[in-house]
Every structure is written in C-alpha cells, then in structure tokens.
PDB file of C-alpha atoms in Angstrom:
ATOM      1  CA  MET A   3     -36.336   7.600  18.016  1.00 41.00           C
ATOM      2  CA  THR A   4     -32.436   7.273  18.932  1.00 46.00           C
ATOM      3  CA  THR A   5     -31.233   9.072  21.839  1.00 46.00           C
ATOM      4  CA  THR A   6     -27.728  10.423  22.308  1.00 51.00           C
ATOM      5  CA  THR A   7     -25.997  11.469  25.511  1.00 52.00           C
ATOM      6  CA  THR A   8     -23.296  13.840  25.678  1.00 53.00           C
ATOM      7  CA  THR A   9     -20.517  13.042  27.994  1.00 55.00           C
ATOM      8  CA  HIS A  10     -17.931  15.203  29.743  1.00 59.00           C
ATOM      9  CA  ILE A  11     -14.812  13.253  30.690  1.00 70.00           C
ATOM     10  CA  THR A  12     -11.275  13.564  31.534  1.00 82.00           C
ATOM     11  CA  GLY A  13      -8.186  11.412  31.376  1.00 93.00           C
ATOM     12  CA  ALA A  14      -4.575  11.029  30.861  1.00 95.00           C
ATOM     13  CA  PHE A  15      -2.113  10.006  28.172  1.00 96.00           C
ATOM     14  CA  THR A  16       1.647   9.092  28.055  1.00 96.00           C
ATOM     15  CA  SER A  17       3.839   9.276  25.023  1.00 93.00           C
ATOM     16  CA  ASP A  18       5.134   6.012  23.941  1.00 93.00           C
ATOM     17  CA  GLY A  19       7.412   7.311  21.053  1.00 93.00           C
ATOM     18  CA  TRP A  20       8.321  10.184  18.955  1.00 94.00           C
ATOM     19  CA  ASP A  21      10.032  10.020  15.510  1.00 97.00           C
ATOM     20  CA  GLU A  22      10.781  13.425  13.837  1.00 97.00           C
ATOM     21  CA  GLU A  23      12.063  14.180  10.461  1.00 98.00           C
ATOM     22  CA  GLU A  24      13.205  17.555   9.450  1.00 97.00           C
ATOM     23  CA  LEU A  25      11.623  18.507   6.086  1.00 98.00           C
ATOM     24  CA  SER A  26      13.068  22.037   5.458  1.00 98.00           C
ATOM     25  CA  ARG A  27      14.648  24.951   7.072  1.00 97.00           C
ATOM     26  CA  THR A  28      14.504  28.556   5.933  1.00 97.00           C
ATOM     27  CA  GLY A  29      17.471  31.142   6.057  1.00 96.00           C
ATOM     28  CA  ASP A  30      15.737  32.921   9.289  1.00 95.00           C
ATOM     29  CA  GLY A  31      15.696  29.162  10.933  1.00 95.00           C
ATOM     30  CA  THR A  32      12.013  28.469  10.620  1.00 98.00           C
ATOM     31  CA  ARG A  33      11.668  24.733  10.270  1.00 98.00           C
ATOM     32  CA  LEU A  34       9.165  22.261   8.937  1.00 98.00           C
ATOM     33  CA  ALA A  35       9.224  18.729  10.315  1.00 98.00           C
ATOM     34  CA  ARG A  36       6.998  15.675  10.135  1.00 98.00           C
ATOM     35  CA  THR A  37       6.621  13.615  13.302  1.00 97.00           C
ATOM     36  CA  ALA A  38       5.127  10.272  13.934  1.00 97.00           C
ATOM     37  CA  VAL A  39       4.043   9.658  17.509  1.00 96.00           C
ATOM     38  CA  ARG A  40       2.445   6.792  19.425  1.00 97.00           C
ATOM     39  CA  ASN A  41       0.617   7.385  22.751  1.00 97.00           C
ATOM     40  CA  THR A  42      -1.204   5.508  25.479  1.00 97.00           C
ATOM     41  CA  TYR A  43      -4.490   6.684  26.854  1.00 97.00           C
ATOM     42  CA  THR A  44      -6.445   5.947  30.239  1.00 95.00           C
ATOM     43  CA  GLY A  45      -9.746   7.336  31.342  1.00 93.00           C
ATOM     44  CA  VAL A  46     -12.678   7.314  29.339  1.00 89.00           C
ATOM     45  CA  ILE A  47     -10.499   6.456  26.138  1.00 94.00           C
ATOM     46  CA  GLU A  48      -8.536   3.281  26.907  1.00 95.00           C
ATOM     47  CA  ALA A  49      -6.004   2.688  23.929  1.00 97.00           C
ATOM     48  CA  ALA A  50      -2.502   1.695  23.813  1.00 96.00           C
ATOM     49  CA  GLY A  51      -0.151   2.569  20.903  1.00 93.00           C
ATOM     50  CA  THR A  52      -2.076   5.307  19.122  1.00 96.00           C
ATOM     51  CA  HIS A  53      -0.807   6.310  15.745  1.00 96.00           C
ATOM     52  CA  CYS A  54      -0.168  10.183  15.252  1.00 96.00           C
ATOM     53  CA  ALA A  55       1.041  11.794  12.257  1.00 98.00           C
ATOM     54  CA  TYR A  56       1.975  15.653  12.772  1.00 97.00           C
ATOM     55  CA  THR A  57       3.354  18.469  10.622  1.00 98.00           C
ATOM     56  CA  ILE A  58       5.152  20.921  12.823  1.00 98.00           C
ATOM     57  CA  VAL A  59       6.427  24.483  12.220  1.00 98.00           C
ATOM     58  CA  TYR A  60       9.296  25.456  14.506  1.00 98.00           C
ATOM     59  CA  ARG A  61       9.740  29.363  14.611  1.00 98.00           C
ATOM     60  CA  PRO A  62      13.276  30.888  15.459  1.00 97.00           C
ATOM     61  CA  ASP A  63      11.765  32.320  18.765  1.00 97.00           C
ATOM     62  CA  GLY A  64      11.190  28.717  20.069  1.00 95.00           C
ATOM     63  CA  THR A  65       7.387  28.920  19.288  1.00 98.00           C
ATOM     64  CA  GLY A  66       5.458  26.788  16.873  1.00 98.00           C
ATOM     65  CA  SER A  67       2.372  25.266  15.574  1.00 98.00           C
ATOM     66  CA  PHE A  68       1.126  22.002  14.557  1.00 98.00           C
ATOM     67  CA  THR A  69      -1.468  20.012  12.879  1.00 98.00           C
ATOM     68  CA  GLY A  70      -2.371  16.353  12.474  1.00 98.00           C
ATOM     69  CA  HIS A  71      -4.421  13.328  12.927  1.00 98.00           C
ATOM     70  CA  GLN A  72      -4.484  10.388  15.549  1.00 98.00           C
ATOM     71  CA  GLN A  73      -5.893   7.114  15.080  1.00 98.00           C
ATOM     72  CA  PHE A  74      -7.357   5.170  18.171  1.00 97.00           C
ATOM     73  CA  ASP A  75      -8.138   1.333  18.398  1.00 98.00           C
ATOM     74  CA  GLY A  76      -9.435   0.517  22.007  1.00 97.00           C
ATOM     75  CA  THR A  77     -12.602   1.558  24.026  1.00 95.00           C
ATOM     76  CA  VAL A  78     -14.665   4.997  24.659  1.00 93.00           C
ATOM     77  CA  GLY A  79     -16.551   4.273  27.909  1.00 87.00           C
ATOM     78  CA  GLY A  80     -16.313   0.527  27.631  1.00 90.00           C
ATOM     79  CA  ARG A  81     -17.479   0.504  23.903  1.00 94.00           C
ATOM     80  CA  ARG A  82     -14.839  -1.151  21.784  1.00 97.00           C
ATOM     81  CA  GLY A  83     -13.695   0.163  18.261  1.00 97.00           C
ATOM     82  CA  SER A  84     -11.888   2.730  16.506  1.00 97.00           C
ATOM     83  CA  PHE A  85     -11.838   6.539  15.509  1.00 97.00           C
ATOM     84  CA  VAL A  86      -9.664   9.220  14.213  1.00 98.00           C
ATOM     85  CA  VAL A  87      -9.177  12.626  15.503  1.00 98.00           C
ATOM     86  CA  HIS A  88      -7.827  15.910  13.796  1.00 98.00           C
ATOM     87  CA  GLU A  89      -5.667  17.905  16.207  1.00 98.00           C
ATOM     88  CA  SER A  90      -4.141  21.415  16.020  1.00 98.00           C
ATOM     89  CA  GLY A  91      -2.253  23.382  18.463  1.00 98.00           C
ATOM     90  CA  THR A  92       0.471  25.630  19.320  1.00 98.00           C
ATOM     91  CA  PHE A  93       3.407  25.570  21.869  1.00 97.00           C
ATOM     92  CA  ASP A  94       5.536  28.317  23.325  1.00 97.00           C
ATOM     93  CA  GLU A  95       9.121  28.792  24.104  1.00 96.00           C
ATOM     94  CA  ARG A  96       8.910  26.579  27.291  1.00 95.00           C
ATOM     95  CA  GLY A  97       7.471  23.914  25.469  1.00 93.00           C
ATOM     96  CA  THR A  98       3.900  24.012  26.826  1.00 96.00           C
ATOM     97  CA  VAL A  99       1.596  22.510  24.368  1.00 97.00           C
ATOM     98  CA  HIS A 100      -2.013  23.655  23.951  1.00 98.00           C
ATOM     99  CA  CYS A 101      -3.905  21.392  21.451  1.00 98.00           C
ATOM    100  CA  ALA A 102      -7.658  20.795  20.412  1.00 98.00           C
ATOM    101  CA  PHE A 103      -8.988  17.880  18.530  1.00 98.00           C
ATOM    102  CA  GLU A 104     -12.230  16.571  17.144  1.00 98.00           C
ATOM    103  CA  VAL A 105     -13.523  13.071  15.984  1.00 97.00           C
ATOM    104  CA  LEU A 106     -13.432  13.056  12.122  1.00 97.00           C
ATOM    105  CA  PRO A 107     -17.092  12.374  11.020  1.00 95.00           C
ATOM    106  CA  GLU A 108     -17.726   8.935   9.964  1.00 95.00           C
ATOM    107  CA  SER A 109     -14.361   7.706  11.340  1.00 97.00           C
ATOM    108  CA  GLY A 110     -15.815   5.539  14.109  1.00 96.00           C
ATOM    109  CA  GLY A 111     -15.891   1.769  13.585  1.00 96.00           C
ATOM    110  CA  GLY A 112     -17.207  -1.258  15.640  1.00 97.00           C
ATOM    111  CA  GLU A 113     -19.249  -0.247  18.563  1.00 96.00           C
ATOM    112  CA  LEU A 114     -17.886   3.318  18.107  1.00 96.00           C
ATOM    113  CA  ALA A 115     -19.587   3.907  14.898  1.00 96.00           C
ATOM    114  CA  GLY A 116     -21.244   7.303  14.822  1.00 94.00           C
ATOM    115  CA  LEU A 117     -18.975   8.732  17.725  1.00 94.00           C
ATOM    116  CA  ALA A 118     -18.737  12.257  17.461  1.00 95.00           C
ATOM    117  CA  GLY A 119     -16.751  14.706  19.991  1.00 94.00           C
ATOM    118  CA  SER A 120     -14.124  17.114  20.890  1.00 95.00           C
ATOM    119  CA  GLY A 121     -11.697  17.570  23.455  1.00 95.00           C
ATOM    120  CA  SER A 122      -8.110  19.426  24.459  1.00 96.00           C
ATOM    121  CA  TYR A 123      -5.038  19.209  26.482  1.00 96.00           C
ATOM    122  CA  THR A 124      -2.225  21.128  27.747  1.00 96.00           C
ATOM    123  CA  ALA A 125       0.975  19.588  27.958  1.00 95.00           C
ATOM    124  CA  GLU A 126       3.493  21.010  30.116  1.00 93.00           C
ATOM    125  CA  HIS A 127       7.104  20.284  29.074  1.00 88.00           C
ATOM    126  CA  GLY A 128       8.423  17.370  31.170  1.00 88.00           C
ATOM    127  CA  VAL A 129       5.301  16.236  32.637  1.00 90.00           C
ATOM    128  CA  LYS A 130       4.662  12.373  31.721  1.00 92.00           C
ATOM    129  CA  ALA A 131       0.879  11.904  32.149  1.00 95.00           C
ATOM    130  CA  VAL A 132      -0.811  14.597  30.130  1.00 96.00           C
ATOM    131  CA  PRO A 133      -4.546  15.074  31.285  1.00 95.00           C
ATOM    132  CA  TYR A 134      -7.080  15.578  28.494  1.00 95.00           C
ATOM    133  CA  ARG A 135     -10.640  16.664  28.216  1.00 94.00           C
ATOM    134  CA  PHE A 136     -13.034  14.705  25.802  1.00 94.00           C
ATOM    135  CA  GLU A 137     -16.669  15.528  25.417  1.00 92.00           C
ATOM    136  CA  HIS A 138     -18.457  13.030  23.033  1.00 90.00           C
ATOM    137  CA  THR A 139     -21.796  11.621  21.996  1.00 88.00           C
ATOM    138  CA  ALA A 140     -22.397   8.156  20.791  1.00 77.00           C
ATOM    139  CA  GLY A 141     -24.770   7.545  18.206  1.00 64.00           C
TER     140      GLY A 141
END
C-alpha cells in the first residue's frame, strides 16, 4: 500500500522577466494580451527561471483577469523533477493580483512523478517577493 502525505507549505517567488504583446483592443478599450513571464521560487518549491505563458484581459476600468500555465524544473520538498501548473486569477485597479493554481495531472517528471497539489498567492503591486501557499501530495 502506497501512503501519500499532504503537506501545507508557504514560500515566495520573485519575477525575473515580463514580456507582453498586445493581441487586440476593442473600441471601449478592453485589451487582450499574451505574456511570457519568468520567476524564481524559494521555499518548498525551489526553481529558478520558471516559464509562464498567460493570456490577459485588461478592462478599461483597470481591472482584469488572466489564465495560463507555468512550468517548473527544480525541487519540491527536496525531490527533484519538473511539473506544470494551470493558473487563473484576477487583478484590481490598484494592481493587486489574486491567483489560484493547480498541478496538472500527469505533468510531474523525475522524482516528482505523481505530484498533485494546488495553491494560491496574492501579489501586491510593487512588492518584489510574493508569498505563496502550496498544498501538495507526493505519490
């Protein structure tokens, strides 16, 4: 019998780069953009230079929403491998981002094969190190 343990962990990440391309704009000013982002994670997730791809909707009132994927190559709880998360979130007119993410099933490789989990973060505009919460099980 295989035993899995759920671990509730926090950490932080910093942005290493943001490359955005506007795809379209409506007459009322709503914009659609595609963004490539790189981050570095510390804490239970140790990964430098993650790759993120987002689609973002900017509303004329300064709010918006996004969805995308982030690929990690590093360690989780000391176990080395890779995995992908699906992310979705919103942001307000002050630039505060609220995001939830979930490990895509079967995306784990190496010692992270069978990894499952979810998490979230709130990023305040101008704060460099963004705290995250990650609850995961290792198969």
